[in-house]
Backbone as JSON, one array per atom type, in Angstrom:
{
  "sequence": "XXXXXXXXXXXXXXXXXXXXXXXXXXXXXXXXXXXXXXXXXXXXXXXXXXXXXXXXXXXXXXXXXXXXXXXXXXXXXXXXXXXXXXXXXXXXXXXXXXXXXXXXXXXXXXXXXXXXXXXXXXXXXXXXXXXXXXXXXXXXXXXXXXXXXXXXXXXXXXXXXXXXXXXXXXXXXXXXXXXXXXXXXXXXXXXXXXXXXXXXXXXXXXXXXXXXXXXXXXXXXXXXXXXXXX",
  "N": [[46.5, -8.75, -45.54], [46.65, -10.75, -42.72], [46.95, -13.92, -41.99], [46.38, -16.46, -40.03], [48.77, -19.34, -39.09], [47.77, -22.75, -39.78], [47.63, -25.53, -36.94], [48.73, -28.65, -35.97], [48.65, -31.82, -34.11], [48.97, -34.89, -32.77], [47.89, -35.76, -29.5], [48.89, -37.91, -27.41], [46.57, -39.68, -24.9], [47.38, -41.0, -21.7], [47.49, -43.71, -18.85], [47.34, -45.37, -15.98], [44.63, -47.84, -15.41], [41.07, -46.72, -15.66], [41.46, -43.88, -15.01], [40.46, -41.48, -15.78], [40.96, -40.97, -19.0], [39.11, -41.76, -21.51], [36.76, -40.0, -20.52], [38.0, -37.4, -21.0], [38.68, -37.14, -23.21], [36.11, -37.09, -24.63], [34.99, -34.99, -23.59], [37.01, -33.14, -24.66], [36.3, -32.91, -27.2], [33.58, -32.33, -27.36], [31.63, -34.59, -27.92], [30.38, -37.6, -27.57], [32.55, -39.92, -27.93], [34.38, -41.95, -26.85], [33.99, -44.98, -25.08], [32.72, -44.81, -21.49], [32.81, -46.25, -18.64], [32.79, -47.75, -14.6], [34.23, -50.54, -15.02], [37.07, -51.59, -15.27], [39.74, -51.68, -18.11], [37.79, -50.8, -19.98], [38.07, -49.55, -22.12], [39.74, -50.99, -25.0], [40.92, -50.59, -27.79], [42.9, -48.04, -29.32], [41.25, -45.0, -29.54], [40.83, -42.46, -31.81], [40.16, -39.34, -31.03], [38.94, -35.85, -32.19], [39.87, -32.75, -32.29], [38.79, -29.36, -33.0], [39.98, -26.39, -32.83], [40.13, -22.99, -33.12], [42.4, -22.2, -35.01], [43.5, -24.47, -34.9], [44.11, -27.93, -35.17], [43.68, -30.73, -33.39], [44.57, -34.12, -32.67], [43.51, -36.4, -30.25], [44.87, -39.06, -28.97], [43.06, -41.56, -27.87], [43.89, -43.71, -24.86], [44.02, -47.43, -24.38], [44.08, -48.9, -20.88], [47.0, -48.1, -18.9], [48.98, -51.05, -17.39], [49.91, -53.53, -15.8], [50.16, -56.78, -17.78], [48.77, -59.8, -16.92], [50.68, -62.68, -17.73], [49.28, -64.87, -19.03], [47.68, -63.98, -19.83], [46.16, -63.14, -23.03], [44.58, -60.87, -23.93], [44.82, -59.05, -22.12], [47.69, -58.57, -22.7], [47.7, -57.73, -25.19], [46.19, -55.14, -25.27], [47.94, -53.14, -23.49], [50.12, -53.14, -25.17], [48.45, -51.78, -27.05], [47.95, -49.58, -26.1], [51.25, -48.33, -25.6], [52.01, -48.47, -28.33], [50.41, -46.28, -29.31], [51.91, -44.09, -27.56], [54.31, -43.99, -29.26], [53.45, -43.11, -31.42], [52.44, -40.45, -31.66], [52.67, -36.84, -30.94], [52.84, -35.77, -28.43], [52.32, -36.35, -24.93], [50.05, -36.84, -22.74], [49.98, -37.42, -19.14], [47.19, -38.86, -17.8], [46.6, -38.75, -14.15], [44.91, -40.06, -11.77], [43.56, -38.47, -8.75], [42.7, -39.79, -6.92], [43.87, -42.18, -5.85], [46.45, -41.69, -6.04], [50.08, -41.6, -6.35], [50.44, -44.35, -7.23], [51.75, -48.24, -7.38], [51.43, -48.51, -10.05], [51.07, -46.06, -11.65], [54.06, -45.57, -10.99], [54.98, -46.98, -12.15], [54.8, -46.54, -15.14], [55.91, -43.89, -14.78], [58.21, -44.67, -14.96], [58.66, -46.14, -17.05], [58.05, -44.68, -18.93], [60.2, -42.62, -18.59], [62.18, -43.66, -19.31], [62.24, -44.37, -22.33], [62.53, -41.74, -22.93], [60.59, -39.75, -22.97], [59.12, -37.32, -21.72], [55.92, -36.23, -20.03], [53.11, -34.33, -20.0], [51.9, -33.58, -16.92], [48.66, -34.91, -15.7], [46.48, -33.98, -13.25], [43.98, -35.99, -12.13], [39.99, -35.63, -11.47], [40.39, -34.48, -9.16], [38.48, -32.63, -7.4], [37.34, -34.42, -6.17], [38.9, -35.07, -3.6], [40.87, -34.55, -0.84], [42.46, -31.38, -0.56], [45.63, -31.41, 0.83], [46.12, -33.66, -0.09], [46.69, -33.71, -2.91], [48.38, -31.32, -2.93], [50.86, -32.97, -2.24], [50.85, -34.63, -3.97], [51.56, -33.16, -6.29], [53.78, -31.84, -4.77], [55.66, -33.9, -4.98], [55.98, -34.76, -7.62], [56.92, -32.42, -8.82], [59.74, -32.36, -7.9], [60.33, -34.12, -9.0], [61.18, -32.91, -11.81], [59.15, -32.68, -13.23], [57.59, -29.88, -14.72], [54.93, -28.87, -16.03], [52.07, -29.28, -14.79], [49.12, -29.9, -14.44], [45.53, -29.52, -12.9], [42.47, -31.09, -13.16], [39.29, -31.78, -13.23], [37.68, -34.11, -15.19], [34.95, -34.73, -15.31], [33.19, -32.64, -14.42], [34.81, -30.69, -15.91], [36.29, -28.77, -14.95], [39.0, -26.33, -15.14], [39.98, -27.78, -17.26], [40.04, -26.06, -19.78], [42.48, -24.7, -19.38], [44.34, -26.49, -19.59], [43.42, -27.12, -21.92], [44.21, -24.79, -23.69], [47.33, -24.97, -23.3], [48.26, -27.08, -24.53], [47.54, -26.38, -26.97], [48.81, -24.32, -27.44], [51.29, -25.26, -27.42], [51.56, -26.98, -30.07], [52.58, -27.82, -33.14], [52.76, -25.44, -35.97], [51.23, -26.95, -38.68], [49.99, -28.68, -41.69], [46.43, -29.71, -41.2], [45.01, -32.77, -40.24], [42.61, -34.19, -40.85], [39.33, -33.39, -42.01], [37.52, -30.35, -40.76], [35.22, -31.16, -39.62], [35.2, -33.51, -38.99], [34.79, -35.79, -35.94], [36.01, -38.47, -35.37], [38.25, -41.06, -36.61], [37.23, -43.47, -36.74], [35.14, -45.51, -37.77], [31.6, -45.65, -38.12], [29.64, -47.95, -37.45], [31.65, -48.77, -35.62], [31.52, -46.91, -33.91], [29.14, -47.47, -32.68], [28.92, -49.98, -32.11], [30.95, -50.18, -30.1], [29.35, -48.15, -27.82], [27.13, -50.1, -27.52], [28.22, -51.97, -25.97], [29.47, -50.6, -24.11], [26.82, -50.22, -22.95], [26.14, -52.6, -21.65], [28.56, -53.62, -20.29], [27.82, -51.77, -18.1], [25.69, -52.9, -17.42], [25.24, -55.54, -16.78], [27.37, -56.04, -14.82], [28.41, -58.01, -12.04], [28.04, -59.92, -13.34], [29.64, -60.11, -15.64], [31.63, -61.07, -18.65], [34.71, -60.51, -19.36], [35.8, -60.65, -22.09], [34.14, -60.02, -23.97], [32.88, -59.2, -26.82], [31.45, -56.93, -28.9], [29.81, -56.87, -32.35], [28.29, -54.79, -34.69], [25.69, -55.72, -36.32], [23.57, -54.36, -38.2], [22.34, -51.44, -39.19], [20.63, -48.7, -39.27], [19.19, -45.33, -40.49], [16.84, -43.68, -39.38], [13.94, -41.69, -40.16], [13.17, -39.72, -38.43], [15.8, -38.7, -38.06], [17.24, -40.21, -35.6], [19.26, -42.98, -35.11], [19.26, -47.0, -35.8]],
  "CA": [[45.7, -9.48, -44.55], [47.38, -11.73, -41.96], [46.4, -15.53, -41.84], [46.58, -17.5, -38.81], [48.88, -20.51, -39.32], [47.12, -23.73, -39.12], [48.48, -25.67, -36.49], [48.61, -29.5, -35.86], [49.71, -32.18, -33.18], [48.77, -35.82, -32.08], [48.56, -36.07, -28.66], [48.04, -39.65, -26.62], [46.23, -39.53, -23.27], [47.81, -42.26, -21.62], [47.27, -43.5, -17.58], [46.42, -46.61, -15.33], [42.9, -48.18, -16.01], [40.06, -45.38, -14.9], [42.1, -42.33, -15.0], [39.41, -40.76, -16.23], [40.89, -40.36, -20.16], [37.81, -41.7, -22.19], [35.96, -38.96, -20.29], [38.67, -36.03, -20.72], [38.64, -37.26, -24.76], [34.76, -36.79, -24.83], [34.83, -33.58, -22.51], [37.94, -32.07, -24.92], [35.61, -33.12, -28.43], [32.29, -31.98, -26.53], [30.99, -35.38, -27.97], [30.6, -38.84, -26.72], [33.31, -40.68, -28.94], [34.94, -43.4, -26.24], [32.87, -45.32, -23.87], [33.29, -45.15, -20.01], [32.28, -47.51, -17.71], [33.63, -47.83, -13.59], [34.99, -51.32, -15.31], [38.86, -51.52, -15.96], [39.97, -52.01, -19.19], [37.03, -50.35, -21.03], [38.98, -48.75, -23.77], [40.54, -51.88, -25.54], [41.77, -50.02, -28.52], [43.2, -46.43, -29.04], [40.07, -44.42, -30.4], [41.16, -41.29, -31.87], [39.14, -37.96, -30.98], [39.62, -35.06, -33.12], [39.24, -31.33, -31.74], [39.07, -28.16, -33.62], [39.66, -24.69, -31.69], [40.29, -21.67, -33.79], [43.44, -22.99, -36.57], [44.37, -25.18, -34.34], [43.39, -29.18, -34.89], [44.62, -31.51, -32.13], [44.03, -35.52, -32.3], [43.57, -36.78, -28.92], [44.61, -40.59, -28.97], [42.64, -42.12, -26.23], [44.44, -45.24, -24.99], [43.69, -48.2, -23.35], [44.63, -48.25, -19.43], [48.35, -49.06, -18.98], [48.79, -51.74, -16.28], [50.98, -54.66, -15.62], [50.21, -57.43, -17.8], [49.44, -61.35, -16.73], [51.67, -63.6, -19.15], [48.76, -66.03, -19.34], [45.76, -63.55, -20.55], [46.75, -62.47, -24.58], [44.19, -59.98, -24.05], [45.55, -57.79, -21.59], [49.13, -57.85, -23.09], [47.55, -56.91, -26.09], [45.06, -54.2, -24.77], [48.72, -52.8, -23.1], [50.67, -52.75, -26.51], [47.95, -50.84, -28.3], [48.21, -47.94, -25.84], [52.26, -48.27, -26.25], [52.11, -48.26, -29.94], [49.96, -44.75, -29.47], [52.49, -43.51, -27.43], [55.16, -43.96, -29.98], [52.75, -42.52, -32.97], [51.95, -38.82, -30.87], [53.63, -35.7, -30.95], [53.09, -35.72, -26.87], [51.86, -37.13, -23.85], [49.46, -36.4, -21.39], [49.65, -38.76, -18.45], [46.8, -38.96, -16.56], [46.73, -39.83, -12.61], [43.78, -40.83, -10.8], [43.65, -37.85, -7.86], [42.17, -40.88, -5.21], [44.34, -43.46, -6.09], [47.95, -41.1, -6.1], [51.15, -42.13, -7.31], [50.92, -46.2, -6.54], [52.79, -48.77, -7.97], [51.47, -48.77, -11.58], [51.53, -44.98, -11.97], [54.91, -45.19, -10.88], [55.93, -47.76, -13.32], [54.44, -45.7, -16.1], [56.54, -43.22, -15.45], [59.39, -45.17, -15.21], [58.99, -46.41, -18.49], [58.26, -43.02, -19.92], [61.7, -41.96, -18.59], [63.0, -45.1, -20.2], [62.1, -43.79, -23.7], [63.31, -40.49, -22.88], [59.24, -39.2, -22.72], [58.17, -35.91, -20.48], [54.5, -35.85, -20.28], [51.97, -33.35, -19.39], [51.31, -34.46, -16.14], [47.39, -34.26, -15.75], [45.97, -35.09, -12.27], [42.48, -35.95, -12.56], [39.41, -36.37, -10.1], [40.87, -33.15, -7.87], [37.04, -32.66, -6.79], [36.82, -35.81, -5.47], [40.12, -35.47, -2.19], [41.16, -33.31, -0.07], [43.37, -30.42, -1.26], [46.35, -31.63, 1.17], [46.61, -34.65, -0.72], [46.89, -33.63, -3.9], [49.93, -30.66, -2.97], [51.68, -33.31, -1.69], [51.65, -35.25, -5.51], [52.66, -32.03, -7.1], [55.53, -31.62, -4.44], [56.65, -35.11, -5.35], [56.0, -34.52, -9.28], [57.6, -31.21, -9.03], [60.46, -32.75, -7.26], [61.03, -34.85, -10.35], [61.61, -32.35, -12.67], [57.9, -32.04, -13.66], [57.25, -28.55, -15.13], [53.73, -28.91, -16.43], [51.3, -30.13, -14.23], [47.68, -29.53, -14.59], [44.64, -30.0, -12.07], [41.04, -31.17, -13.8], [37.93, -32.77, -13.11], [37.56, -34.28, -16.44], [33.71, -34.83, -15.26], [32.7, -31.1, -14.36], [35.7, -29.34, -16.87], [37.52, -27.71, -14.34], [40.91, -27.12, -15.2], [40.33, -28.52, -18.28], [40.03, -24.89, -20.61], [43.95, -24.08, -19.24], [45.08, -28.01, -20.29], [43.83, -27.28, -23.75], [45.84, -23.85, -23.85], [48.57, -25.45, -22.66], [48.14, -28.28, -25.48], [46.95, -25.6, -28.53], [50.36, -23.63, -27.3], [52.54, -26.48, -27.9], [51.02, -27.44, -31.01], [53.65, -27.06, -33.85], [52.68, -25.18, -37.08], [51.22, -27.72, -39.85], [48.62, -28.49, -42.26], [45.75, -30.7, -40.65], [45.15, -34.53, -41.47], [41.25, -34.23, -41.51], [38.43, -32.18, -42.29], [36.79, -29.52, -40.05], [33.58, -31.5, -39.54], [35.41, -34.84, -38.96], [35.4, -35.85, -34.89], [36.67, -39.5, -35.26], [38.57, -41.41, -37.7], [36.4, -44.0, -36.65], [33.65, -45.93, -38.79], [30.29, -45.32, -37.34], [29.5, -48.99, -37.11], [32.5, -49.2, -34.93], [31.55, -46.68, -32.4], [28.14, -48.12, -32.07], [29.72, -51.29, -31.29], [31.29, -49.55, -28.71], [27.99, -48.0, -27.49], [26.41, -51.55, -26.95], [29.55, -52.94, -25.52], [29.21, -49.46, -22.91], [25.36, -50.66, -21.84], [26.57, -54.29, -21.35], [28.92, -52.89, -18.98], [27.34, -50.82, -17.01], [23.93, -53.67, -16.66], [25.91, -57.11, -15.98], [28.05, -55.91, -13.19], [29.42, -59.07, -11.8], [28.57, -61.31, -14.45], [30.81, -59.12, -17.24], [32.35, -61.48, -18.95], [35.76, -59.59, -19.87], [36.28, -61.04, -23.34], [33.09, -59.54, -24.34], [33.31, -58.25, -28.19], [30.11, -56.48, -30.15], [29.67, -56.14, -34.06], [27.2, -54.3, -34.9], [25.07, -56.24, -37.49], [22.67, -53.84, -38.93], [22.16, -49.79, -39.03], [19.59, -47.97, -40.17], [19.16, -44.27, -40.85], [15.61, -43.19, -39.15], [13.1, -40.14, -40.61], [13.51, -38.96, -37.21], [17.67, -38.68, -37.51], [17.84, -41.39, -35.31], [19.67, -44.42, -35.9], [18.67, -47.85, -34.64]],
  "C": [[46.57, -10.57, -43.95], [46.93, -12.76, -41.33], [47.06, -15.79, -40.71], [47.33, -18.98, -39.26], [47.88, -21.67, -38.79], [48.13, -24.46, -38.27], [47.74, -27.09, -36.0], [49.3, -30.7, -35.25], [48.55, -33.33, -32.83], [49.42, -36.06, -30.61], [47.97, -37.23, -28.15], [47.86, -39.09, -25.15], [46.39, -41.04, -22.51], [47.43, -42.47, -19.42], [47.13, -44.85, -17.03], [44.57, -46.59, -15.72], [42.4, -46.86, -15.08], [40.76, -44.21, -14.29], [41.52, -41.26, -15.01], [39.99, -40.2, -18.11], [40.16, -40.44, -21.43], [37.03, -40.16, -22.05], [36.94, -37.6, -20.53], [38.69, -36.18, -22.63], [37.34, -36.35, -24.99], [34.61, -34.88, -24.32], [35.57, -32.42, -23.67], [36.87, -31.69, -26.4], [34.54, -32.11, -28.0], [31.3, -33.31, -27.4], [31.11, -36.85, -27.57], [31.34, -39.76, -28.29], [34.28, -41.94, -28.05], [33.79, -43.53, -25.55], [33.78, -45.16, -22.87], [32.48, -45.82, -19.05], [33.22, -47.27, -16.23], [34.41, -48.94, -13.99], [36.5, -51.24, -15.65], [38.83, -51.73, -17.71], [38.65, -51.94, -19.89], [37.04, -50.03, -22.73], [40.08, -50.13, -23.96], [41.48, -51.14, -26.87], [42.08, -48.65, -28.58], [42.27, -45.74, -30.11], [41.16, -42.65, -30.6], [39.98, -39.93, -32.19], [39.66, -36.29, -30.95], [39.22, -33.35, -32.6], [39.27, -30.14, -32.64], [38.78, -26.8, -32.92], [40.59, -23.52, -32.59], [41.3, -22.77, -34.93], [44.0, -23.84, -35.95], [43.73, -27.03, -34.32], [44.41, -29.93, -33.87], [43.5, -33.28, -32.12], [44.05, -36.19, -31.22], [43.92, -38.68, -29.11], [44.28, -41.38, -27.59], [42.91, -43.49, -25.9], [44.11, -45.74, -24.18], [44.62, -48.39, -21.73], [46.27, -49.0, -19.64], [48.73, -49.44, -17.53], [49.71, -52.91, -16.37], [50.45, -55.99, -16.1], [49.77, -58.89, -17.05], [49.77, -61.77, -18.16], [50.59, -64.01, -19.75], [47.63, -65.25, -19.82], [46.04, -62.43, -21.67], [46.03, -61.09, -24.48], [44.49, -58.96, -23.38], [46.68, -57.49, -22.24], [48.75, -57.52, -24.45], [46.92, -55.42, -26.25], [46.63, -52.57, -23.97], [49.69, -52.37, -24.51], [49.96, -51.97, -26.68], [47.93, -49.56, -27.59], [50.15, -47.46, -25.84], [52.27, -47.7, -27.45], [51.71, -46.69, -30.25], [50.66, -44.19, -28.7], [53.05, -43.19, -28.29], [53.87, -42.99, -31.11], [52.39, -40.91, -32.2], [53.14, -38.39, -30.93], [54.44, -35.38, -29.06], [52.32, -36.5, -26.47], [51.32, -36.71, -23.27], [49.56, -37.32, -20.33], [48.96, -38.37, -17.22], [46.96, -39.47, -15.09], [45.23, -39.55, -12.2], [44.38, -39.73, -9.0], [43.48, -39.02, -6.3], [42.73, -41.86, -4.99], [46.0, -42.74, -5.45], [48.37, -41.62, -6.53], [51.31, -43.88, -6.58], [51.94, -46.61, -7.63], [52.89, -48.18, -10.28], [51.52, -47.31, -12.4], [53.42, -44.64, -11.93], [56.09, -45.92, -11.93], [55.91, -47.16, -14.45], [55.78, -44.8, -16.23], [58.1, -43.63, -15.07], [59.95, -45.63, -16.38], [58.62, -45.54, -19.56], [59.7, -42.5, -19.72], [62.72, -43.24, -19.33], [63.39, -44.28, -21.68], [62.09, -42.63, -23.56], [62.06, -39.74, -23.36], [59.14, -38.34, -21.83], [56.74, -35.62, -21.24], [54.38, -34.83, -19.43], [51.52, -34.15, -18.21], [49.63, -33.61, -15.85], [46.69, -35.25, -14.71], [44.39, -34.68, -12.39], [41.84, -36.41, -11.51], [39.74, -34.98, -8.98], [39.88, -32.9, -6.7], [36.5, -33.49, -5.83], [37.89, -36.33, -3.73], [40.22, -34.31, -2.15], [42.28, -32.35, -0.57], [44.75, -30.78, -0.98], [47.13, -32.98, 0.35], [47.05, -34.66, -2.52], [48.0, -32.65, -4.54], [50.92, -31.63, -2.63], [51.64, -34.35, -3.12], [52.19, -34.21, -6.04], [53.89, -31.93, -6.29], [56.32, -32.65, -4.68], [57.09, -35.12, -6.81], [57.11, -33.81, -9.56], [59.25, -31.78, -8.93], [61.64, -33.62, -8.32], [61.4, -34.83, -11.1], [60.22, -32.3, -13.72], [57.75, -30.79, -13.42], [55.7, -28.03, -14.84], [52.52, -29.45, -15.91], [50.03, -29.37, -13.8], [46.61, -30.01, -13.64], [43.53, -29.74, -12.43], [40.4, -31.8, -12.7], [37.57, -32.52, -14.71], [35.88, -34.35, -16.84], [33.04, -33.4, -15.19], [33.88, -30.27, -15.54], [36.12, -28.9, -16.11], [38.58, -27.75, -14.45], [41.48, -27.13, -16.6], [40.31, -27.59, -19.84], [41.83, -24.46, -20.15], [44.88, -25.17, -19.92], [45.06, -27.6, -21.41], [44.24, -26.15, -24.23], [46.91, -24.48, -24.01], [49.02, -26.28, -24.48], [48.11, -27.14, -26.95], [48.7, -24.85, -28.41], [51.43, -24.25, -27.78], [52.53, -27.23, -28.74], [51.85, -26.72, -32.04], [52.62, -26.56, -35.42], [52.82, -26.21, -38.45], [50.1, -27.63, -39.9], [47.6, -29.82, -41.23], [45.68, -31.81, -41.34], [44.16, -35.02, -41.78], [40.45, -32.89, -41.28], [38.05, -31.37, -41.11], [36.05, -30.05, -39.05], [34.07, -33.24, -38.78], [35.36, -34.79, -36.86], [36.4, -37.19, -34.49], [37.27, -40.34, -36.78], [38.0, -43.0, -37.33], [35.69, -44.56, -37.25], [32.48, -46.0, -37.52], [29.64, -46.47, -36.78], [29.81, -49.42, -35.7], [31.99, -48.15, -34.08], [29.86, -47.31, -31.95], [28.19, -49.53, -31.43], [29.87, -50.87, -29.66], [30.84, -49.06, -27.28], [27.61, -48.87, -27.04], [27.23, -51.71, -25.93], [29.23, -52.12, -23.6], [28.55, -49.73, -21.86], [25.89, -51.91, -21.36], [27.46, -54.18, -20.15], [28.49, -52.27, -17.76], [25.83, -51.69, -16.42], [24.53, -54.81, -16.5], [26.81, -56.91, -14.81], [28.48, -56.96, -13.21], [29.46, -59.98, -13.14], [29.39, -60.91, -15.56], [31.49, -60.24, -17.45], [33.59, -60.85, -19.62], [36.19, -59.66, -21.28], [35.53, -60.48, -24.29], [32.85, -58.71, -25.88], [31.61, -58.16, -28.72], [30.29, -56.31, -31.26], [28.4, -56.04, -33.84], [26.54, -55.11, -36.59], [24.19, -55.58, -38.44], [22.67, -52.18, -38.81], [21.39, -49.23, -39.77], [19.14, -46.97, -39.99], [17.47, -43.99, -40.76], [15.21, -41.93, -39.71], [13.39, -39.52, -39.6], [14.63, -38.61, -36.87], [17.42, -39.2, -36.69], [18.53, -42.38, -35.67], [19.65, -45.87, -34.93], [19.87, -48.84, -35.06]]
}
């Protein structure tokens, strides 16, 4: 009888703020494990969301947006490290772009400092649905141009696209044992994504007044007859 190697690979989904890679995490899982919000800097730390497709496990590290720093606000240059740091810890890269935005400055710094550290990502343009077709051959002919191979076209919101990405990704996934269970989707504490959860609504109902510093603990949890949890 002939076993299927198992096969295992951290990859980071990395991008300028609202790339769409919260939602391409959630979309790859099929469960809601980052928040997304239209706000910037949603994703403060790198949540990791765990996939399983035939022998193949794949950890998605979903990182916070990568953007240029001010000196004077600790929280952005820390919010910027922690999706760094998950570069360095992944097997690969995906780097989202923002289809409506194109290659501006801060995409272009990205991948300037991916070619720094001698990085080739998966380039993964996202949003496709949302511009005109002309505009979006004319990033691949610039991509291409660059010595980009791999370049993928989603809507991370509808899935299109996004069944050939995770080929692409399961393909290039090297032969090893996995680093959690079956059943597991986040390495996560449950507390902590309900945090997250709150943090989500708070977002999406203060609009202007958002204060950006904004942190939730969750103080209480409790396990309803109804599987709910409040």
């Amino acid at each position: 009888i002939f076993i299927m190697p198992k096969k295992f690979s951290q990859i980071a989904l990395i991008g300028a703020p609202n790339a769409g890679k919260s939602t391409l995490a959630n979309f790859l899982v099929g469960q809601k494990i980052s928040i997304v919000s239209p706000k910037v800097q949603t994703t403060r730390n790198t949540i990791k969301a765990i996939m399983v497709e035939g022998e193949t496990q794949i950890v998605f590290l979903d990182t916070p947006g990568v953007f240029i720093p001010q000196t004077t606000r600790p929280l952005e240059r820390a919010i910027v490290r922690a999706a760094w740091q998950a570069i360095k810890e992944a097997d690969f890269v995906c780097l989202l772009i923002d289809a409506v935005k194109g290659l501006g400055d801060n995409n272009q710094q990205i991948l300037k400092d991916l070619e720094f550290h001698k990085i080739k990502p998966t380039i993964v343009i996202n949003k496709v649905d949302t511009i005109q077709k002309e505009k979006v051959l004319g990033m691949i002919a610039e991509l291409a141009g660059r010595g980009f191979e791999k370049i993928f076209l989603i809507s991370a919101t509808t899935g299109d696209g996004v069944d050939g990405l995770k080929e692409h990704l399961i393909s290039i996934s090297p032969e090893s044992e996995w680093q959690f269970n079956d059943d597991e989707i986040t390495d996560a504490p449950m507390k902590f994504v309900a945090s997250e959860i709150t943090r989500e609504k708070l977002f999406l109902h203060l609009k202007q007044d958002l204060p950006y510093s904004l942190f939730v603990k969750t103080d209480s949890w409790e396990d309803l007859n109804n599987g709910q949890v409040k």
